[in-house]
Coordinates of C-alpha atoms and ligand atoms in Angstrom, one line a residue:
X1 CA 14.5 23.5 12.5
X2 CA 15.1 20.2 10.2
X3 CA 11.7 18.5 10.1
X4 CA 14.3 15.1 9.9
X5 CA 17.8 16.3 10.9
X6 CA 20.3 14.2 8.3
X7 CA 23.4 16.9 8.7
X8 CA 23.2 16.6 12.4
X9 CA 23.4 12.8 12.2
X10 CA 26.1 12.8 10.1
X11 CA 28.3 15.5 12.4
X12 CA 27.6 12.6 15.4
X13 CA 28.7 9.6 13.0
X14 CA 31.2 11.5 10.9
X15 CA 34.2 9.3 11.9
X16 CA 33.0 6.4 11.1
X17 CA 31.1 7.5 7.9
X18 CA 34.0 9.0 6.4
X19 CA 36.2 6.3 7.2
X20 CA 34.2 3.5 5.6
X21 CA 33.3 5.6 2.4
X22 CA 37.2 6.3 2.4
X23 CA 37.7 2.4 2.3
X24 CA 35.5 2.0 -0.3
X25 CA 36.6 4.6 -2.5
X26 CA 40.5 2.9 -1.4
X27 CA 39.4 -0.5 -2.7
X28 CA 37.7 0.4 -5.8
X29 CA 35.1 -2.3 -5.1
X30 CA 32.2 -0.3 -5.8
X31 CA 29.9 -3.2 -6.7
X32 CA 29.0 -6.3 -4.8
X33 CA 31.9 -5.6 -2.5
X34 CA 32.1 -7.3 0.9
X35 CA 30.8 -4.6 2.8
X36 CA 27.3 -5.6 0.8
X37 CA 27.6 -9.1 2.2
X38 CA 28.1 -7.7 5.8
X39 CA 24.9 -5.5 5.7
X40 CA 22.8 -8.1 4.4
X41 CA 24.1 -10.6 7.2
X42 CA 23.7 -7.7 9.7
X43 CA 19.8 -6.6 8.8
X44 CA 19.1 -10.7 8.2
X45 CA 20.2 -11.0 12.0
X46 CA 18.2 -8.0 13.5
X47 CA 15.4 -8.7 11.4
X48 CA 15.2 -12.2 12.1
X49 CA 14.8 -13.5 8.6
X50 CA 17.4 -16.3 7.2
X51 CA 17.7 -14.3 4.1
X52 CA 18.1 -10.4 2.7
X53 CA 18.8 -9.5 -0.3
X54 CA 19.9 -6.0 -0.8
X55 CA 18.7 -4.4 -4.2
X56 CA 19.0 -0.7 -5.5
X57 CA 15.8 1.0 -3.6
X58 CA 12.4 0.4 -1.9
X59 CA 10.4 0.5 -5.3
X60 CA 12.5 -2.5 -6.9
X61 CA 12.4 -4.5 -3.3
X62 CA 9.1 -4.9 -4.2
X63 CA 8.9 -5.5 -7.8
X64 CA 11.3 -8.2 -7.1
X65 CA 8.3 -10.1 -4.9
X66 CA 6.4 -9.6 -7.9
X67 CA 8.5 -11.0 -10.2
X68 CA 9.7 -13.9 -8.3
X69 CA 5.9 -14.7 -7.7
X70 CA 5.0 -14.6 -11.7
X71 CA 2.3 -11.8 -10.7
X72 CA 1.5 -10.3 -13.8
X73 CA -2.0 -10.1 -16.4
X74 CA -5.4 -11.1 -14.8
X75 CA -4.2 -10.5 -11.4
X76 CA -5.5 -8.4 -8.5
X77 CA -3.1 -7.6 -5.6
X78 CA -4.5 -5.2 -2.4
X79 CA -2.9 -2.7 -1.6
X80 CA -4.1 0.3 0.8
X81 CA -5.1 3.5 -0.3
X82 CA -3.4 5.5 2.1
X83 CA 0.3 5.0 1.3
X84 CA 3.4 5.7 -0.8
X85 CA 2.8 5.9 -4.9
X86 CA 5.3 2.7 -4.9
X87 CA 3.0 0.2 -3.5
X88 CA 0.3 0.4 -6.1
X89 CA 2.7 1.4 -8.7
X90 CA 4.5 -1.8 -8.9
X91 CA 1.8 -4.1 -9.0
X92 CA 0.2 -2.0 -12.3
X93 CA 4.0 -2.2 -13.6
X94 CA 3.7 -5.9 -13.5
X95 CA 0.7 -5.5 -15.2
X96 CA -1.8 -6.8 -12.8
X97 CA -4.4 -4.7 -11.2
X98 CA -3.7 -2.9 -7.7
X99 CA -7.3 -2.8 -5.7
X100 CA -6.9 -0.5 -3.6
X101 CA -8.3 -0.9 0.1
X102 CA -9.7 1.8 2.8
X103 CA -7.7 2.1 5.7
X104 CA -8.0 2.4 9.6
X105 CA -8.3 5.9 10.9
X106 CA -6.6 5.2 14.3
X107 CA -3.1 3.4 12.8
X108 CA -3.6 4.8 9.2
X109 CA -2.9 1.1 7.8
X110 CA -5.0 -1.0 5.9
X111 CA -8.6 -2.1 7.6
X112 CA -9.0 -5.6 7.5
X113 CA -12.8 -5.6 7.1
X114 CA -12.5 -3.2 3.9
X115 CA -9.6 -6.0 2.6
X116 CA -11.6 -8.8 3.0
X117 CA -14.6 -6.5 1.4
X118 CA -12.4 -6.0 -1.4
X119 CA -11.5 -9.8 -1.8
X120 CA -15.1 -10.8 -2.1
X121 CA -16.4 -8.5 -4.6
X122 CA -13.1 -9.5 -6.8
X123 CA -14.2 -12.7 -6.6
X124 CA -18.0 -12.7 -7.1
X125 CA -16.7 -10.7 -10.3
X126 CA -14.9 -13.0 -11.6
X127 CA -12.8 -11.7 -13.8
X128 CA -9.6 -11.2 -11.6
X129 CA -7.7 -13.8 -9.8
X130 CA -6.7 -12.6 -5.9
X131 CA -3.0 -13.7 -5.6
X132 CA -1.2 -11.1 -2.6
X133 CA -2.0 -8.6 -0.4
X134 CA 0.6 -5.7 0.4
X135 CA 0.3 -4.4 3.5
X136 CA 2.3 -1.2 4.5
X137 CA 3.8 -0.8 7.9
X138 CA 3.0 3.1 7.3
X139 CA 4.6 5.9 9.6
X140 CA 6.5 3.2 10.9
X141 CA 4.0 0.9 12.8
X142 CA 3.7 -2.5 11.7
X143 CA 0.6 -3.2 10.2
X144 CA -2.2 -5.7 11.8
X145 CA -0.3 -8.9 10.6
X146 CA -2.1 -12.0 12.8
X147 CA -5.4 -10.4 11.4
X148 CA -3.9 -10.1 8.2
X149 CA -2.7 -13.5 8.2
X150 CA -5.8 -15.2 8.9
X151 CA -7.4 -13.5 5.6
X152 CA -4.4 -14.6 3.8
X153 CA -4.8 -17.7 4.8
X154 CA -8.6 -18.1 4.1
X155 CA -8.4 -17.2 0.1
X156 CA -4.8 -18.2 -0.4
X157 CA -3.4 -14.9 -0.7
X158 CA 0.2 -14.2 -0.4
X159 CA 1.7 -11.7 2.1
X160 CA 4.2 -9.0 0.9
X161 CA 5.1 -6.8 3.4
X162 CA 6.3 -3.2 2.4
X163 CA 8.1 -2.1 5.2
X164 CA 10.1 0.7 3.5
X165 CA 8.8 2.8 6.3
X166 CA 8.7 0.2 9.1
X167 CA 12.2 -0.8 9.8
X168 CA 13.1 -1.1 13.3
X169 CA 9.2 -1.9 14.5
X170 CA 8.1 -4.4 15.8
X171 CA 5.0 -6.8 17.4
X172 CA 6.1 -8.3 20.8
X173 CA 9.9 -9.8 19.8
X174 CA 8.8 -10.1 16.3
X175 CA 10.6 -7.7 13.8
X176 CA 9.2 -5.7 11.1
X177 CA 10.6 -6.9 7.9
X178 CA 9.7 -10.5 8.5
X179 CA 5.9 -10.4 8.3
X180 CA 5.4 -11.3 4.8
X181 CA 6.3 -13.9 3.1
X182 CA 8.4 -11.6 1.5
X183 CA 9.1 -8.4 3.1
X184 CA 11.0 -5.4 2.0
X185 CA 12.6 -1.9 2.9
X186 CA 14.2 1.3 1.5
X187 CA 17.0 3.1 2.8
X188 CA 15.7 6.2 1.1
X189 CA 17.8 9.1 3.0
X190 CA 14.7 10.2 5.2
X191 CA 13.5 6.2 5.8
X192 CA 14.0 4.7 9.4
X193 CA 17.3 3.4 8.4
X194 CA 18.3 5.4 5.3
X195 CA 21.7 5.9 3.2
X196 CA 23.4 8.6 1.4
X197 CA 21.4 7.8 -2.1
X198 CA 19.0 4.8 -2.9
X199 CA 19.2 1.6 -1.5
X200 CA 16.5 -0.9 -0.9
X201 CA 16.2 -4.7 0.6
X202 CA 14.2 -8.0 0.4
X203 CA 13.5 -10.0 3.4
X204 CA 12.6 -14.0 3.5
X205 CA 13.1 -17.3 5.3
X206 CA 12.3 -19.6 1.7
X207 CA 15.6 -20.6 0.7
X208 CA 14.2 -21.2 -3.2
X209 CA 13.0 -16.9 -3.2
X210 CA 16.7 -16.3 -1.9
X211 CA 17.8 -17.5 -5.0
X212 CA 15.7 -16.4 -7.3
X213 CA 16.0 -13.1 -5.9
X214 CA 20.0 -13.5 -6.5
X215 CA 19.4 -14.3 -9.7
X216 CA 16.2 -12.2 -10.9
X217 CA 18.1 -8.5 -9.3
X218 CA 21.1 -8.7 -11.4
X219 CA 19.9 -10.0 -14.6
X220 CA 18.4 -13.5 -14.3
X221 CA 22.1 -14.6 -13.9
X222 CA 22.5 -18.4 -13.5
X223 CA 25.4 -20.6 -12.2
X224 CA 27.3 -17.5 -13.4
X225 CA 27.1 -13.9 -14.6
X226 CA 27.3 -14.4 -18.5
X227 CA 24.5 -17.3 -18.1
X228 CA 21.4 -15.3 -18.0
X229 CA 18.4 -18.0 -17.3
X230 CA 15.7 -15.7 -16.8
X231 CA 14.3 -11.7 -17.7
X232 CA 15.7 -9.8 -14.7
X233 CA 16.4 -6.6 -13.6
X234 CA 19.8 -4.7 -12.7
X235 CA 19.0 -3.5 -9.3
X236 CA 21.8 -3.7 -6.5
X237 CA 23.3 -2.1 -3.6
X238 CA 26.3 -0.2 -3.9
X239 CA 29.2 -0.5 -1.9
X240 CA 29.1 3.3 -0.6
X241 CA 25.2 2.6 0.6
X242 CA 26.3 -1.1 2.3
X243 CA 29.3 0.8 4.3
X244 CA 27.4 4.0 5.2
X245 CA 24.8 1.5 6.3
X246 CA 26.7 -0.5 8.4
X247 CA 27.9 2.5 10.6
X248 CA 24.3 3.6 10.5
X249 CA 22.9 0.0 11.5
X250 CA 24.7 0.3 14.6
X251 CA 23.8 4.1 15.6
X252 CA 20.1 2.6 15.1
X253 CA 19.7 -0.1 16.9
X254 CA 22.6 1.2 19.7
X255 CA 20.2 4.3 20.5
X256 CA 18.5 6.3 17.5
X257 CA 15.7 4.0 17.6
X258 CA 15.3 4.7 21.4
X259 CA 15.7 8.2 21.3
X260 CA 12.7 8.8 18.0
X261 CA 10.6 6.8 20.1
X262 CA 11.6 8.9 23.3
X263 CA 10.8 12.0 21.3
X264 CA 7.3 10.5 19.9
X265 CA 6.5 9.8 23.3
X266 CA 7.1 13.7 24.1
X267 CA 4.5 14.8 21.3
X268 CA 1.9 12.8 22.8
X269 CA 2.0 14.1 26.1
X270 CA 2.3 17.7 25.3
X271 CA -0.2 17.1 22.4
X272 CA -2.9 14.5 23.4
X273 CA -5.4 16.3 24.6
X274 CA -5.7 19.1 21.7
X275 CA -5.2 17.0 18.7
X276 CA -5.6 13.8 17.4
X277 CA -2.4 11.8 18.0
X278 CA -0.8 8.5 16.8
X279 CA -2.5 5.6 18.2
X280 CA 0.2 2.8 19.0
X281 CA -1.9 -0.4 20.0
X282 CA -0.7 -2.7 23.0
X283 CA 1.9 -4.7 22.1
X284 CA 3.0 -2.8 19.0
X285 CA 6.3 -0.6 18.5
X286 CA 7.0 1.9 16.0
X287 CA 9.8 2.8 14.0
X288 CA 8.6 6.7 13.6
X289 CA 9.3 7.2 10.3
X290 CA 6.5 10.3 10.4
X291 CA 5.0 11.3 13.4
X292 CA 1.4 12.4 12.2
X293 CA -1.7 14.3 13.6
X294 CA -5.2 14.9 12.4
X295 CA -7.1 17.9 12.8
X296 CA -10.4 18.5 12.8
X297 CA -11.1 19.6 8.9
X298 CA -8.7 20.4 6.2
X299 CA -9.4 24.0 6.5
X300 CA -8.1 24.3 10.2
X301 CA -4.3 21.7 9.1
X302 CA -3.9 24.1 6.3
X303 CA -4.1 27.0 8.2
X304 CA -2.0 25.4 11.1
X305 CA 0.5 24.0 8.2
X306 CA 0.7 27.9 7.1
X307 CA 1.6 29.3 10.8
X308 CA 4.0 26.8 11.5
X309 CA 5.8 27.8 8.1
X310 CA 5.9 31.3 9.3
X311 CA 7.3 30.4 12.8
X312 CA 9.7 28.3 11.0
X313 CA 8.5 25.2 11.9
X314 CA 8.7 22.5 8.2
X315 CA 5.8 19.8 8.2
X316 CA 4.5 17.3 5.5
X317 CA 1.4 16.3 4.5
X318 CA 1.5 12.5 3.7
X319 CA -0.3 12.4 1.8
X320 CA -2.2 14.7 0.1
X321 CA -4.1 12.2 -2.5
X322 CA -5.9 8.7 -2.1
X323 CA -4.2 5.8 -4.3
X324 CA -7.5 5.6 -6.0
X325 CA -7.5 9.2 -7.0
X326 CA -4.3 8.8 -8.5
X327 CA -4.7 9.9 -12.7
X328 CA -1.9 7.0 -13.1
X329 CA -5.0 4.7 -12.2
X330 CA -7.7 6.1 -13.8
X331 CA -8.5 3.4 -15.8
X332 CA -9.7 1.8 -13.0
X333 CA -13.4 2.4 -11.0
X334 CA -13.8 3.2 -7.8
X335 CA -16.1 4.5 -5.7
X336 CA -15.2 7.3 -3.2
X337 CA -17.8 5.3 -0.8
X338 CA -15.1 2.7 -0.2
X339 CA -12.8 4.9 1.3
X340 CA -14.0 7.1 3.3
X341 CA -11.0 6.9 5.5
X342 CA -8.6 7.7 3.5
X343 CA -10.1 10.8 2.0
X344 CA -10.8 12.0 5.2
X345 CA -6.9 11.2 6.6
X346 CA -5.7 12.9 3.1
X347 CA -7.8 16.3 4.2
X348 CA -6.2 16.4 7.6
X349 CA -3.0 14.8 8.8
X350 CA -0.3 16.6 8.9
X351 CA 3.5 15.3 10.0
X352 CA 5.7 17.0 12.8
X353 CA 9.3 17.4 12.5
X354 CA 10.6 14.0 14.1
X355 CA 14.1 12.4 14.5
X356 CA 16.6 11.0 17.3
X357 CA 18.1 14.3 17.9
X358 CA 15.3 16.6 18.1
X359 CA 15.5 18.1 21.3
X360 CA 13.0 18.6 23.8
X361 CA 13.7 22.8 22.9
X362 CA 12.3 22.1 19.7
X363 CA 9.7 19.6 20.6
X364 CA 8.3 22.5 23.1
X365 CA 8.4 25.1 20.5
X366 CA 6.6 22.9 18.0
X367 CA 3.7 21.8 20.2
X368 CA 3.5 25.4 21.6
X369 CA 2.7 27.1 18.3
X370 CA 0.2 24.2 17.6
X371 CA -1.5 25.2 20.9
X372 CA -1.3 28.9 20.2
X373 CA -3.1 28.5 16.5
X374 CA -5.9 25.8 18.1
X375 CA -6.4 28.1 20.9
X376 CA -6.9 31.5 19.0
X377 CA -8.9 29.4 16.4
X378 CA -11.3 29.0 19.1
X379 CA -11.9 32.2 21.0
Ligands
PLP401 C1 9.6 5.1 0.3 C2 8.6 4.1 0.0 C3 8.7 3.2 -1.0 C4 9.7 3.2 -2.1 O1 11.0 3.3 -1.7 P1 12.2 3.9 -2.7 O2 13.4 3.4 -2.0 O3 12.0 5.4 -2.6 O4 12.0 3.3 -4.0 C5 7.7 2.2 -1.1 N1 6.7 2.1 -0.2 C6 6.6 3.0 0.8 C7 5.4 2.9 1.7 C8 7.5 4.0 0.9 O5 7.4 4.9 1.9

């Protein structure tokens, strides 16, 4: 069993794969090609952002917000403790300080009492000026973005919305990807919408952060490329990712996205009442990038992780370490108090094998050796 099944995609989409990598590889046009300017019309559309600007992965997406913000020295940026080494990594390579933030143990993303916690006591310190907030649309649900908003607004915080593992979500009608005031993705192979190598996007509707994001991903480039007006970065999309992309653009939003959700649903109601299961609140629509569970103690997912190896059966812990824990950070002081959440979720999630063409054979098999272990465990 594939815990997310890439060669099986790739057998259904072959045809068209092959034959836009082929035209590519014809053309010679391996950077900035027109196939680049296609994709980022085609996600700007289904997003429903005026803008995207592709880039060369997740990671860059959002250093590029950081960038065209001036975040650097003397600032603080939230960012949740549960999540990706990206999120907090970026801001610390800008050289402002990530404060990391508890999260909510029924959606896993960030609590907006701890952030609002967190923006006061940065304050009453005074030594840090508040200046964004990244919330991450982890697992692939959105995260709480009217309450967000609200905060935002109150101590003029700005909202970047890392949504490398969100794609395809959504609130009501409105898309993941267009939450912050910039937004961004990956196409990381195993992401929601992923490529065949890195790839990454930026999301806005402010026509002056379009540009600057132009100019800033391929080397502060003016009116044109041998004007350099600024300290930029090289990061762009090749023409191999924009093409598989395309193909793969349509496979997800045509029925991929319909059938992961279809197969999330099936977890839930053959799991539901043994385990702790993803909580989805009204109104809100994941992208399943992971489906995760909790157990009851780390002790009893470790042991379940081990069985499930033995049967054959490959699931991730994600992730196995708070932010704040992190050695990268550990200049920084935090107290273990603040995030009680996260250590807890870090001692007993554990991710099922998930993807649009996992069958219901396999979905069976996976939920009956989680019953098997829970129930032996028990008697
Ligand atoms: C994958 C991921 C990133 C980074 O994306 P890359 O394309 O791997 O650089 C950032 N944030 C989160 C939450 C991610 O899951």
């Amino acid at each position: 069993m594939q815990f997310r099944d890439l060669k099986h995609q790739y057998q259904v989409l072959k045809e068209d794969i092959d034959k836009a990598m082929s035209r590519v590889v014809t053309d010679c046009n391996f950077i900035s090609g027109q196939q680049v300017k296609n994709l980022e019309t085609e996600l700007a559309d289904y997003v429903g952002t005026k803008h995207c600007v592709t880039c060369a992965n997740g990671t860059d997406a959002l250093s590029l917000a950081m960038m065209v913000w001036g975040i650097g020295p003397g600032d603080a940026v939230f960012v949740p403790d549960f999540t990706f080494f990206s999120t907090g990594e970026i801001v610390a390579y800008a050289g402002a300080v990530p404060v990391f933030v508890d999260v909510d143990l029924d959606t896993y993303n960030i609590s907006t009492d701890s952030l609002e916690r967190k923006i006061r006591e940065i304050q009453e310190e005074g030594k840090l000026i508040p200046r964004a907030v990244i919330p991450v649309d982890l697992f692939g649900l959105p995260a709480d973005y009217e309450k967000i908003r609200k905060i935002a607004d109150q101590y003029n915080l700005r909202i970047l919305e890392d949504g490398a593992q969100g794609f395809g979500g959504r609130i009501g009608d409105q898309m993941a990807c267009s939450f912050g005031d910039i937004s961004t993705t990956s196409f990381f192979p195993a992401k929601p919408l992923g490529c065949y190598g890195d790839g990454g996007a930026v999301f806005t509707d402010d026509d002056e952060t379009a540009d600057l994001l132009r100019s800033i991903s391929v080397h502060g480039k003016g009116a044109m490329k041998y004007d350099n007006v600024r300290i930029g970065l090289n990061s762009r999309l090749d023409t191999l990712q924009a093409a598989v992309l395309s193909v793969k653009l349509k496979a997800f939003r045509g029925y991929e996205l319909d059938d992961v959700n279809k197969a999330a649903e099936r977890y839930t109601a053959l799991l539901g009442d043994i385990v702790k299961t993803p909580v989805i609140p009204r109104g809100f629509y994941s992208s399943w990038a992971q489906y995760t569970i909790q157990l009851g103690s780390k002790e009893e997912r470790d042991g379940l992780q081990a069985r499930l190896k033995e049967s054959g059966i490959p699931t991730m812990i994600y992730y196995p370490k708070p932010m704040h824990k992190q050695q990268a950070f550990e200049g920084q002081r935090f107290v273990d108090d603040d995030y009680r959440n996260t250590i807890q979720l870090c001692n007993t999630v554990l991710a099922l094998p998930l993807h649009p063409y996992l069958t219901d054979t396999e979905s069976e098999k996976v939920t009956g050796e989680i019953r098997n272990y829970l129930e032996e465990k028990t008697h």
